[in-house]
Coordinates of C-alpha atoms and ligand atoms in Angstrom, one line a residue:
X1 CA 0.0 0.0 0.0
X2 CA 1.4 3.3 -1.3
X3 CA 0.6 6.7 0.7
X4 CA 0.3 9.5 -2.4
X5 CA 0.6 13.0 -1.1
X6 CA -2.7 15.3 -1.7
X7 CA -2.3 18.8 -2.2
X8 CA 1.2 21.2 -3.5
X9 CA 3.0 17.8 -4.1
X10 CA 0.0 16.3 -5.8
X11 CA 0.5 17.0 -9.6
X12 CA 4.5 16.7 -9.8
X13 CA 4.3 13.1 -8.0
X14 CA 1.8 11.9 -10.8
X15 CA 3.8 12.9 -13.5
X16 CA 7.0 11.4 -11.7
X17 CA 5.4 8.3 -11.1
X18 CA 4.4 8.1 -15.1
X19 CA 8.0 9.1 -16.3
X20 CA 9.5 6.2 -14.3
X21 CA 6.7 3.6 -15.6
X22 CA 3.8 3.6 -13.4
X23 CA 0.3 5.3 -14.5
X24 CA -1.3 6.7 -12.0
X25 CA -5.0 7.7 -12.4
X26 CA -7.8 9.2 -10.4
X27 CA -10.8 10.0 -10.6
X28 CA -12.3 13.5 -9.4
X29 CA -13.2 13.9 -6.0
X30 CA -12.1 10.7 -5.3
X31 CA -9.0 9.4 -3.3
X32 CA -8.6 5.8 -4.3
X33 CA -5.8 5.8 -7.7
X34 CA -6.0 3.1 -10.0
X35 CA -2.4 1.7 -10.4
X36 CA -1.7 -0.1 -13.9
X37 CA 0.9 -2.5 -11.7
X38 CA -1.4 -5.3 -10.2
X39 CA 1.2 -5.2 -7.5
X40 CA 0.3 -1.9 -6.2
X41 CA -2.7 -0.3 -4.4
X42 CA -2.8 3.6 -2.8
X43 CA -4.2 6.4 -1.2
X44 CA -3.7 9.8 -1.4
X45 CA -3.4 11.2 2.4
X46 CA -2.5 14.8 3.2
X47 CA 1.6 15.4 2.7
X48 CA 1.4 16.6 6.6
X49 CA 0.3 13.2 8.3
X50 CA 1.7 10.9 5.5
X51 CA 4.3 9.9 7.9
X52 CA 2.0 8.7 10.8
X53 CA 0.0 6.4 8.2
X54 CA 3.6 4.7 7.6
X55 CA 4.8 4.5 11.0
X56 CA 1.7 2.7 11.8
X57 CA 1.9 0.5 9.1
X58 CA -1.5 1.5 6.9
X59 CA 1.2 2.6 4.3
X60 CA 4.0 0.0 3.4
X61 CA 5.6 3.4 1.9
X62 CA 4.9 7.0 1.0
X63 CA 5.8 10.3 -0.4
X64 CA 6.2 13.5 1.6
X65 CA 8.6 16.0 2.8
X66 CA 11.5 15.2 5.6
X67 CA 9.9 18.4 7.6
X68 CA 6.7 16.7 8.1
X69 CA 8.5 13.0 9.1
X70 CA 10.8 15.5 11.8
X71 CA 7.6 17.4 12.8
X72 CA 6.0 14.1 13.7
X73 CA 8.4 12.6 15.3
X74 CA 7.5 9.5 13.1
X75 CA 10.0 6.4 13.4
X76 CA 10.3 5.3 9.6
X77 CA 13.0 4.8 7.1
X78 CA 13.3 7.6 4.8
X79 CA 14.5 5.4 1.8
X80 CA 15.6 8.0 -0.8
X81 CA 15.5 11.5 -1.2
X82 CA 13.3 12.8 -4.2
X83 CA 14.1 16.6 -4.6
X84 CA 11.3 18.1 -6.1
X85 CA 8.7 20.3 -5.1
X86 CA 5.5 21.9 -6.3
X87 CA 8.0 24.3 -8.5
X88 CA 11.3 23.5 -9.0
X89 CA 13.7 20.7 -7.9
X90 CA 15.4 22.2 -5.3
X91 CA 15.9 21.8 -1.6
X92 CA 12.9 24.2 0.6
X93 CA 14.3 25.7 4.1
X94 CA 12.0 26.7 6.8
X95 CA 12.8 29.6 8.0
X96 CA 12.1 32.0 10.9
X97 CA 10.8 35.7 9.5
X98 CA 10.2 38.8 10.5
X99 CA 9.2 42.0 9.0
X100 CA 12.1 43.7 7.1
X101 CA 11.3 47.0 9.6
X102 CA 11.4 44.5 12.5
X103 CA 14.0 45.0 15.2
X104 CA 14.4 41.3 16.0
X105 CA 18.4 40.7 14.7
X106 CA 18.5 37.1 16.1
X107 CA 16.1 34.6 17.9
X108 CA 17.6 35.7 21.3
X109 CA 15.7 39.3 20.3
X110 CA 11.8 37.2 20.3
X111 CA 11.9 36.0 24.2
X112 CA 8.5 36.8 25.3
X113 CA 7.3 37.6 21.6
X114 CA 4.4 35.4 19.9
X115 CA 5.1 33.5 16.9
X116 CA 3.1 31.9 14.2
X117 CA 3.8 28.5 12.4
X118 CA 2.6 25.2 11.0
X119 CA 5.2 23.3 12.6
X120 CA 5.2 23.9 16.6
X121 CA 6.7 21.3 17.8
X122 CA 10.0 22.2 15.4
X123 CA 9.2 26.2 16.1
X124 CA 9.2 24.9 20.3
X125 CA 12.0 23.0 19.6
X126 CA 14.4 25.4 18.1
X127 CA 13.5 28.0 20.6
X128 CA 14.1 25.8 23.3
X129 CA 17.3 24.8 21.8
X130 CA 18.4 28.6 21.7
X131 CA 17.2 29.2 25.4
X132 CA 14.4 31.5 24.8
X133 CA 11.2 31.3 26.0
X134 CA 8.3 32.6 23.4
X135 CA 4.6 32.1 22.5
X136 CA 4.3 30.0 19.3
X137 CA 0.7 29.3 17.9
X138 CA -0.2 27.1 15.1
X139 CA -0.9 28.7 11.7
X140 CA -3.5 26.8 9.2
X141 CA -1.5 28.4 6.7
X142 CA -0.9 31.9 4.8
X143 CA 1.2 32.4 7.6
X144 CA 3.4 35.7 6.1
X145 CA -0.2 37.5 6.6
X146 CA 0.0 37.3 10.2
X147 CA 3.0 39.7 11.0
X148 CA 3.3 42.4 12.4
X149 CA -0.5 42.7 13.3
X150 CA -1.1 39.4 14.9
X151 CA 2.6 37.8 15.5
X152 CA 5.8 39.2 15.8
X153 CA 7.6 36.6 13.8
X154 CA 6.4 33.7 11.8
X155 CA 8.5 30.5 11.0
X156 CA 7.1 29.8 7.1
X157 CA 8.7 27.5 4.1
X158 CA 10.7 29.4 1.3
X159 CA 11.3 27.8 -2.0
X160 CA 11.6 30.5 -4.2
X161 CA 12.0 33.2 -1.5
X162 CA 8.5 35.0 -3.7
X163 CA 6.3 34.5 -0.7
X164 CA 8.9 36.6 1.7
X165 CA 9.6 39.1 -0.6
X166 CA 5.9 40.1 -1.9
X167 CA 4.9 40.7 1.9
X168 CA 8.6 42.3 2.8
X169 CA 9.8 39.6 4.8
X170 CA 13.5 38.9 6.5
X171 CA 14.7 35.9 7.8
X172 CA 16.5 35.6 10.8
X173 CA 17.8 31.8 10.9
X174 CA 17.5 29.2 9.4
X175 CA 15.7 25.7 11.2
X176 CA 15.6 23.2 8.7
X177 CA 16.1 21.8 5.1
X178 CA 14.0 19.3 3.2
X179 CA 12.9 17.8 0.1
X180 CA 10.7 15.2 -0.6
X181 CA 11.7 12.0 0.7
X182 CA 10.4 7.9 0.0
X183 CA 9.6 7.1 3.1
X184 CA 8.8 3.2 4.7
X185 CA 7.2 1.3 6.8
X186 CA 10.3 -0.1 9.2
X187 CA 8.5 -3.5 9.7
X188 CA 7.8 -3.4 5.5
X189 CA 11.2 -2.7 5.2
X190 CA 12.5 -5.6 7.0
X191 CA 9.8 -8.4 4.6
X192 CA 11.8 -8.9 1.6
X193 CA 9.5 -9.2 -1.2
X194 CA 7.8 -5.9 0.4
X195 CA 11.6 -4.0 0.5
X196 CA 12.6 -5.4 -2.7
X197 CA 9.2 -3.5 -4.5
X198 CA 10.0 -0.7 -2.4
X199 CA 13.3 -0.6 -3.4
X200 CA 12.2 -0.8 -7.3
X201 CA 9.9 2.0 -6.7
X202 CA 12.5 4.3 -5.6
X203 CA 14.9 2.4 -8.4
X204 CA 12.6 4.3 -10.8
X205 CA 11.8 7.2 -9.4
X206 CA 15.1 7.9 -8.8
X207 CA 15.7 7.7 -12.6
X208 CA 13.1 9.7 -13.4
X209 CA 14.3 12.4 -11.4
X210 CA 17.6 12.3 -12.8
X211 CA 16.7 12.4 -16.4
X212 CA 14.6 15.7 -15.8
X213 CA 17.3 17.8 -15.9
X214 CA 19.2 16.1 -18.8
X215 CA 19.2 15.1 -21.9
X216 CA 21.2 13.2 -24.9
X217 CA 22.8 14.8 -27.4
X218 CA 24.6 13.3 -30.6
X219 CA 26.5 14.7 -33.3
X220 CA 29.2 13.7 -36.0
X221 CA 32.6 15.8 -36.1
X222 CA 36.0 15.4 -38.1
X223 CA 38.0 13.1 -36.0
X224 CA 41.2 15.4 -35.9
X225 CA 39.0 17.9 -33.8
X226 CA 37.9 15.6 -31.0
X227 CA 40.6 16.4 -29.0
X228 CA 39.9 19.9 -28.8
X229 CA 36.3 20.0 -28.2
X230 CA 36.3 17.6 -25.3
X231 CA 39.0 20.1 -23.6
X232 CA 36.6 23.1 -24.3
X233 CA 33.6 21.3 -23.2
X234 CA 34.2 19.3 -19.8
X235 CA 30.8 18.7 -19.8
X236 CA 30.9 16.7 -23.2
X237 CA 33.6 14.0 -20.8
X238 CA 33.3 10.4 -21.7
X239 CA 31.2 10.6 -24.8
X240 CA 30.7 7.2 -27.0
X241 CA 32.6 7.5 -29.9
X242 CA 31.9 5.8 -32.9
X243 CA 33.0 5.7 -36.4
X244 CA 31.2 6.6 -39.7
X245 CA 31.6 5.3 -43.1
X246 CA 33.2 8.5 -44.1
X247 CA 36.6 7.7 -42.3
X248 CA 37.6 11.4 -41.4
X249 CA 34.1 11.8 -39.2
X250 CA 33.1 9.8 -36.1
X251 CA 29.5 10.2 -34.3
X252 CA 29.6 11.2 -30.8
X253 CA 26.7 10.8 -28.1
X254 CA 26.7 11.6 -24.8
X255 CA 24.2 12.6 -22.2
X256 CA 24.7 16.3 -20.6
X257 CA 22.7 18.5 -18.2
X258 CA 20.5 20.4 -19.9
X259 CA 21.6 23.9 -18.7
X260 CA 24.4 23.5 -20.7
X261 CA 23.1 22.7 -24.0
X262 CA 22.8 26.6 -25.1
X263 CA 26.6 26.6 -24.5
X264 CA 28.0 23.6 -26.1
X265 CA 25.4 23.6 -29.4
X266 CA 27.7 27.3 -30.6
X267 CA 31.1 25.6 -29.7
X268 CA 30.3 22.2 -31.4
X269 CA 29.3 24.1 -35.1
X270 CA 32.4 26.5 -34.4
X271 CA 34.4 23.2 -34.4
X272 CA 32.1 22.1 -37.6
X273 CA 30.3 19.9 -35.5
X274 CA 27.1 18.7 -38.0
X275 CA 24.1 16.8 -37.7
X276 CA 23.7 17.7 -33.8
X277 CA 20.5 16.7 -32.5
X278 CA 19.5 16.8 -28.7
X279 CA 16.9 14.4 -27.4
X280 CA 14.4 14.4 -23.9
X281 CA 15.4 11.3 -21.4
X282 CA 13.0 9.2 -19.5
X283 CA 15.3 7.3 -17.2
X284 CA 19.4 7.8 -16.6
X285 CA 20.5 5.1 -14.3
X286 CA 23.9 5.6 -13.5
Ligands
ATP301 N1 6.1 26.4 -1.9 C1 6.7 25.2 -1.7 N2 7.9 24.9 -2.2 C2 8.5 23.8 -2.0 N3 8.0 22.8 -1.2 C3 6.8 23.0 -0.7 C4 6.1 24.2 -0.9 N4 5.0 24.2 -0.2 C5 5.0 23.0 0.4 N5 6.1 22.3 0.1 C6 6.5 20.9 0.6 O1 5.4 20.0 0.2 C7 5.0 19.3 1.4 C8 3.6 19.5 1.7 O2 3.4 20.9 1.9 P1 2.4 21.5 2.8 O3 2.5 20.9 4.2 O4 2.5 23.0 2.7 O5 1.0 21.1 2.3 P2 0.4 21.6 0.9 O6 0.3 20.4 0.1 O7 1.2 22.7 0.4 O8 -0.9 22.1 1.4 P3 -1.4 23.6 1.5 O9 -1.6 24.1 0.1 O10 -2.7 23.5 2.3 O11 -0.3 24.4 2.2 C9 6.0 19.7 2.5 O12 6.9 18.7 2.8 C10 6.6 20.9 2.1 O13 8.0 21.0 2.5
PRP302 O1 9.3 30.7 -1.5 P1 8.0 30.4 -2.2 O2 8.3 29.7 -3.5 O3 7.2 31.6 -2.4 O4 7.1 29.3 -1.5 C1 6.8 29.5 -0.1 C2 5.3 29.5 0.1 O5 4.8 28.2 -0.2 C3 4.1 27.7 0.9 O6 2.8 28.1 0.9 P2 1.5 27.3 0.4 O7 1.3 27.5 -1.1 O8 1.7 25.9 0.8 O9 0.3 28.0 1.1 P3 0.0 28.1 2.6 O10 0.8 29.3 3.1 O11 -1.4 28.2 2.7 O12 0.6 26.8 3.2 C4 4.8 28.3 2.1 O13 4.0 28.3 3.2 C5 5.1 29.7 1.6 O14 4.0 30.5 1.8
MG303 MG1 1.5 24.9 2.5

């Protein structure tokens, strides 16, 4: 039994899930998925308690962030991190904010202040941990709206740092990292068939992941000039090199991070470089 997360995580776990082989589909309104793997059954749960479901064993295994298994307290295995997020693929930080007029410097500055957040028991940890004694109340959410009128500082998740800016927010510290985790079942984890399915799920995912940001390229080029444009382009190292039936070219292919693609494409055809194509990945396994 697989725990899907409902809500910001939703849509991007879907479409990971169909890149690495399993389709996914659901009908509105409802929170039973139909699996096209006879093998697997789900649920879609709310990212936030995801980690509760595992720990008590409804879930074999499950999707959600690391904050939320560190805000529970759960006792699972976090099986492999899975960094994406509703908007990029990059790590989120929670992170304690106040206004940018604010005269808090550090979290020694909000003893006997009130403080808003989703995740209290990290918020009541942290200030513990720091020695200072505050007032933190839990926040359904829209959290940045709360200061200064109702809190004097907020802890709130950043991913793209747009929240904080468009309501003129500073942070102060940082409490935690996290991405998007597999997360298991410990007593699932220790039945083999269940941890070797498991293990394929995050085999796959995994994969997926990693072929988001890159892609193949291939390309024919005089063999005389190889030298050259692997030492201009480190990220063209280890390529496949194979000969052509016109003796002076060879074809090479090699599989790059996208990013760099605008870069190399001018280089290679300054180096008469010709037929160079660039192609989309489903899975790089390395
Ligand atoms: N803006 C964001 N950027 C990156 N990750 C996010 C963002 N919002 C939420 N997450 C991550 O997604 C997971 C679930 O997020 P969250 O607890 O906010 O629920 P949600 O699905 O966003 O629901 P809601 O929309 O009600 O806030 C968390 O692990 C969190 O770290
Ligand atoms: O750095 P950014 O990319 O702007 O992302 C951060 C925002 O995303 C989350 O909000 P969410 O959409 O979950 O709404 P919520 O505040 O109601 O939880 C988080 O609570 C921040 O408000
Ligand atoms: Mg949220």
């Amino acid at each position: 039994m697989l725990g899907l997360p409902k809500g910001s995580l939703e849509e991007a776990t879907l479409k990971l899930f169909a890149k690495a082989g399993f389709k996914i589909t659901k009908s509105s309104r409802s929170y039973r998925p139909g699996f096209d793997d006879p093998e697997l059954d789900g649920r879609f749960i709310r990212a936030q308690e995801m980690s509760r479901y595992v720990e008590h064993g409804f879930f074999d295994c499950g999707l959600t962030g690391h904050d939320w298994v560190v805000e529970n307290g759960s006792d699972v295995v976090e099986v492999c991190d899975l960094i994406y997020s509703r908007a990029s693929n990059v790590k989120s930080k929670w992170v304690l904010v106040v206004p940018e007029a604010s005269s808090v410097q550090t979290v020694k500055d909000l003893e006997g202040k009130r403080i808003a957040t989703e995740v209290v028991s990290l918020t009541r940890k942290y200030l513990e941990s720091n020695g200072v004694t505050a007032d933190v109340e839990f926040s359904w959410g829209a959290t940045e709206v709360k200061v200064p009128d109702m809190v004097d500082a907020i802890v709130d998740l950043t991913e793209t740092g747009n929240s904080l800016r468009a309501n003129k927010l500073r942070i102060v510290d940082v409490l935690l990292e996290t991405n998007t985790k597999l997360i298991a079942n410990k007593q699932a984890w220790e039945d083999p068939a269940k941890r070797a399915k498991i293990e394929t799920i995050a085999l796959l995912l995994t994969a997926a992941l990693t072929a988001e940001a890159k892609v193949g390229m291939k390309l024919n080029i005089h063999k005389d000039k190889v030298a050259e444009v692997l030492k201009e382009l480190p990220a063209l190292r280890n390529p496949t090199i194979s000969p052509l039936t016109n003796g002076d070219f060879v074809a090479l292919e090699v599989i790059v991070d996208e990013k760099v693609v605008r870069e190399m494409i001018p280089t290679l055809k300054a180096h008469g470089a010709e037929g160079i194509i660039e192609y989309p990945l489903n899975k790089v396994v390395p």
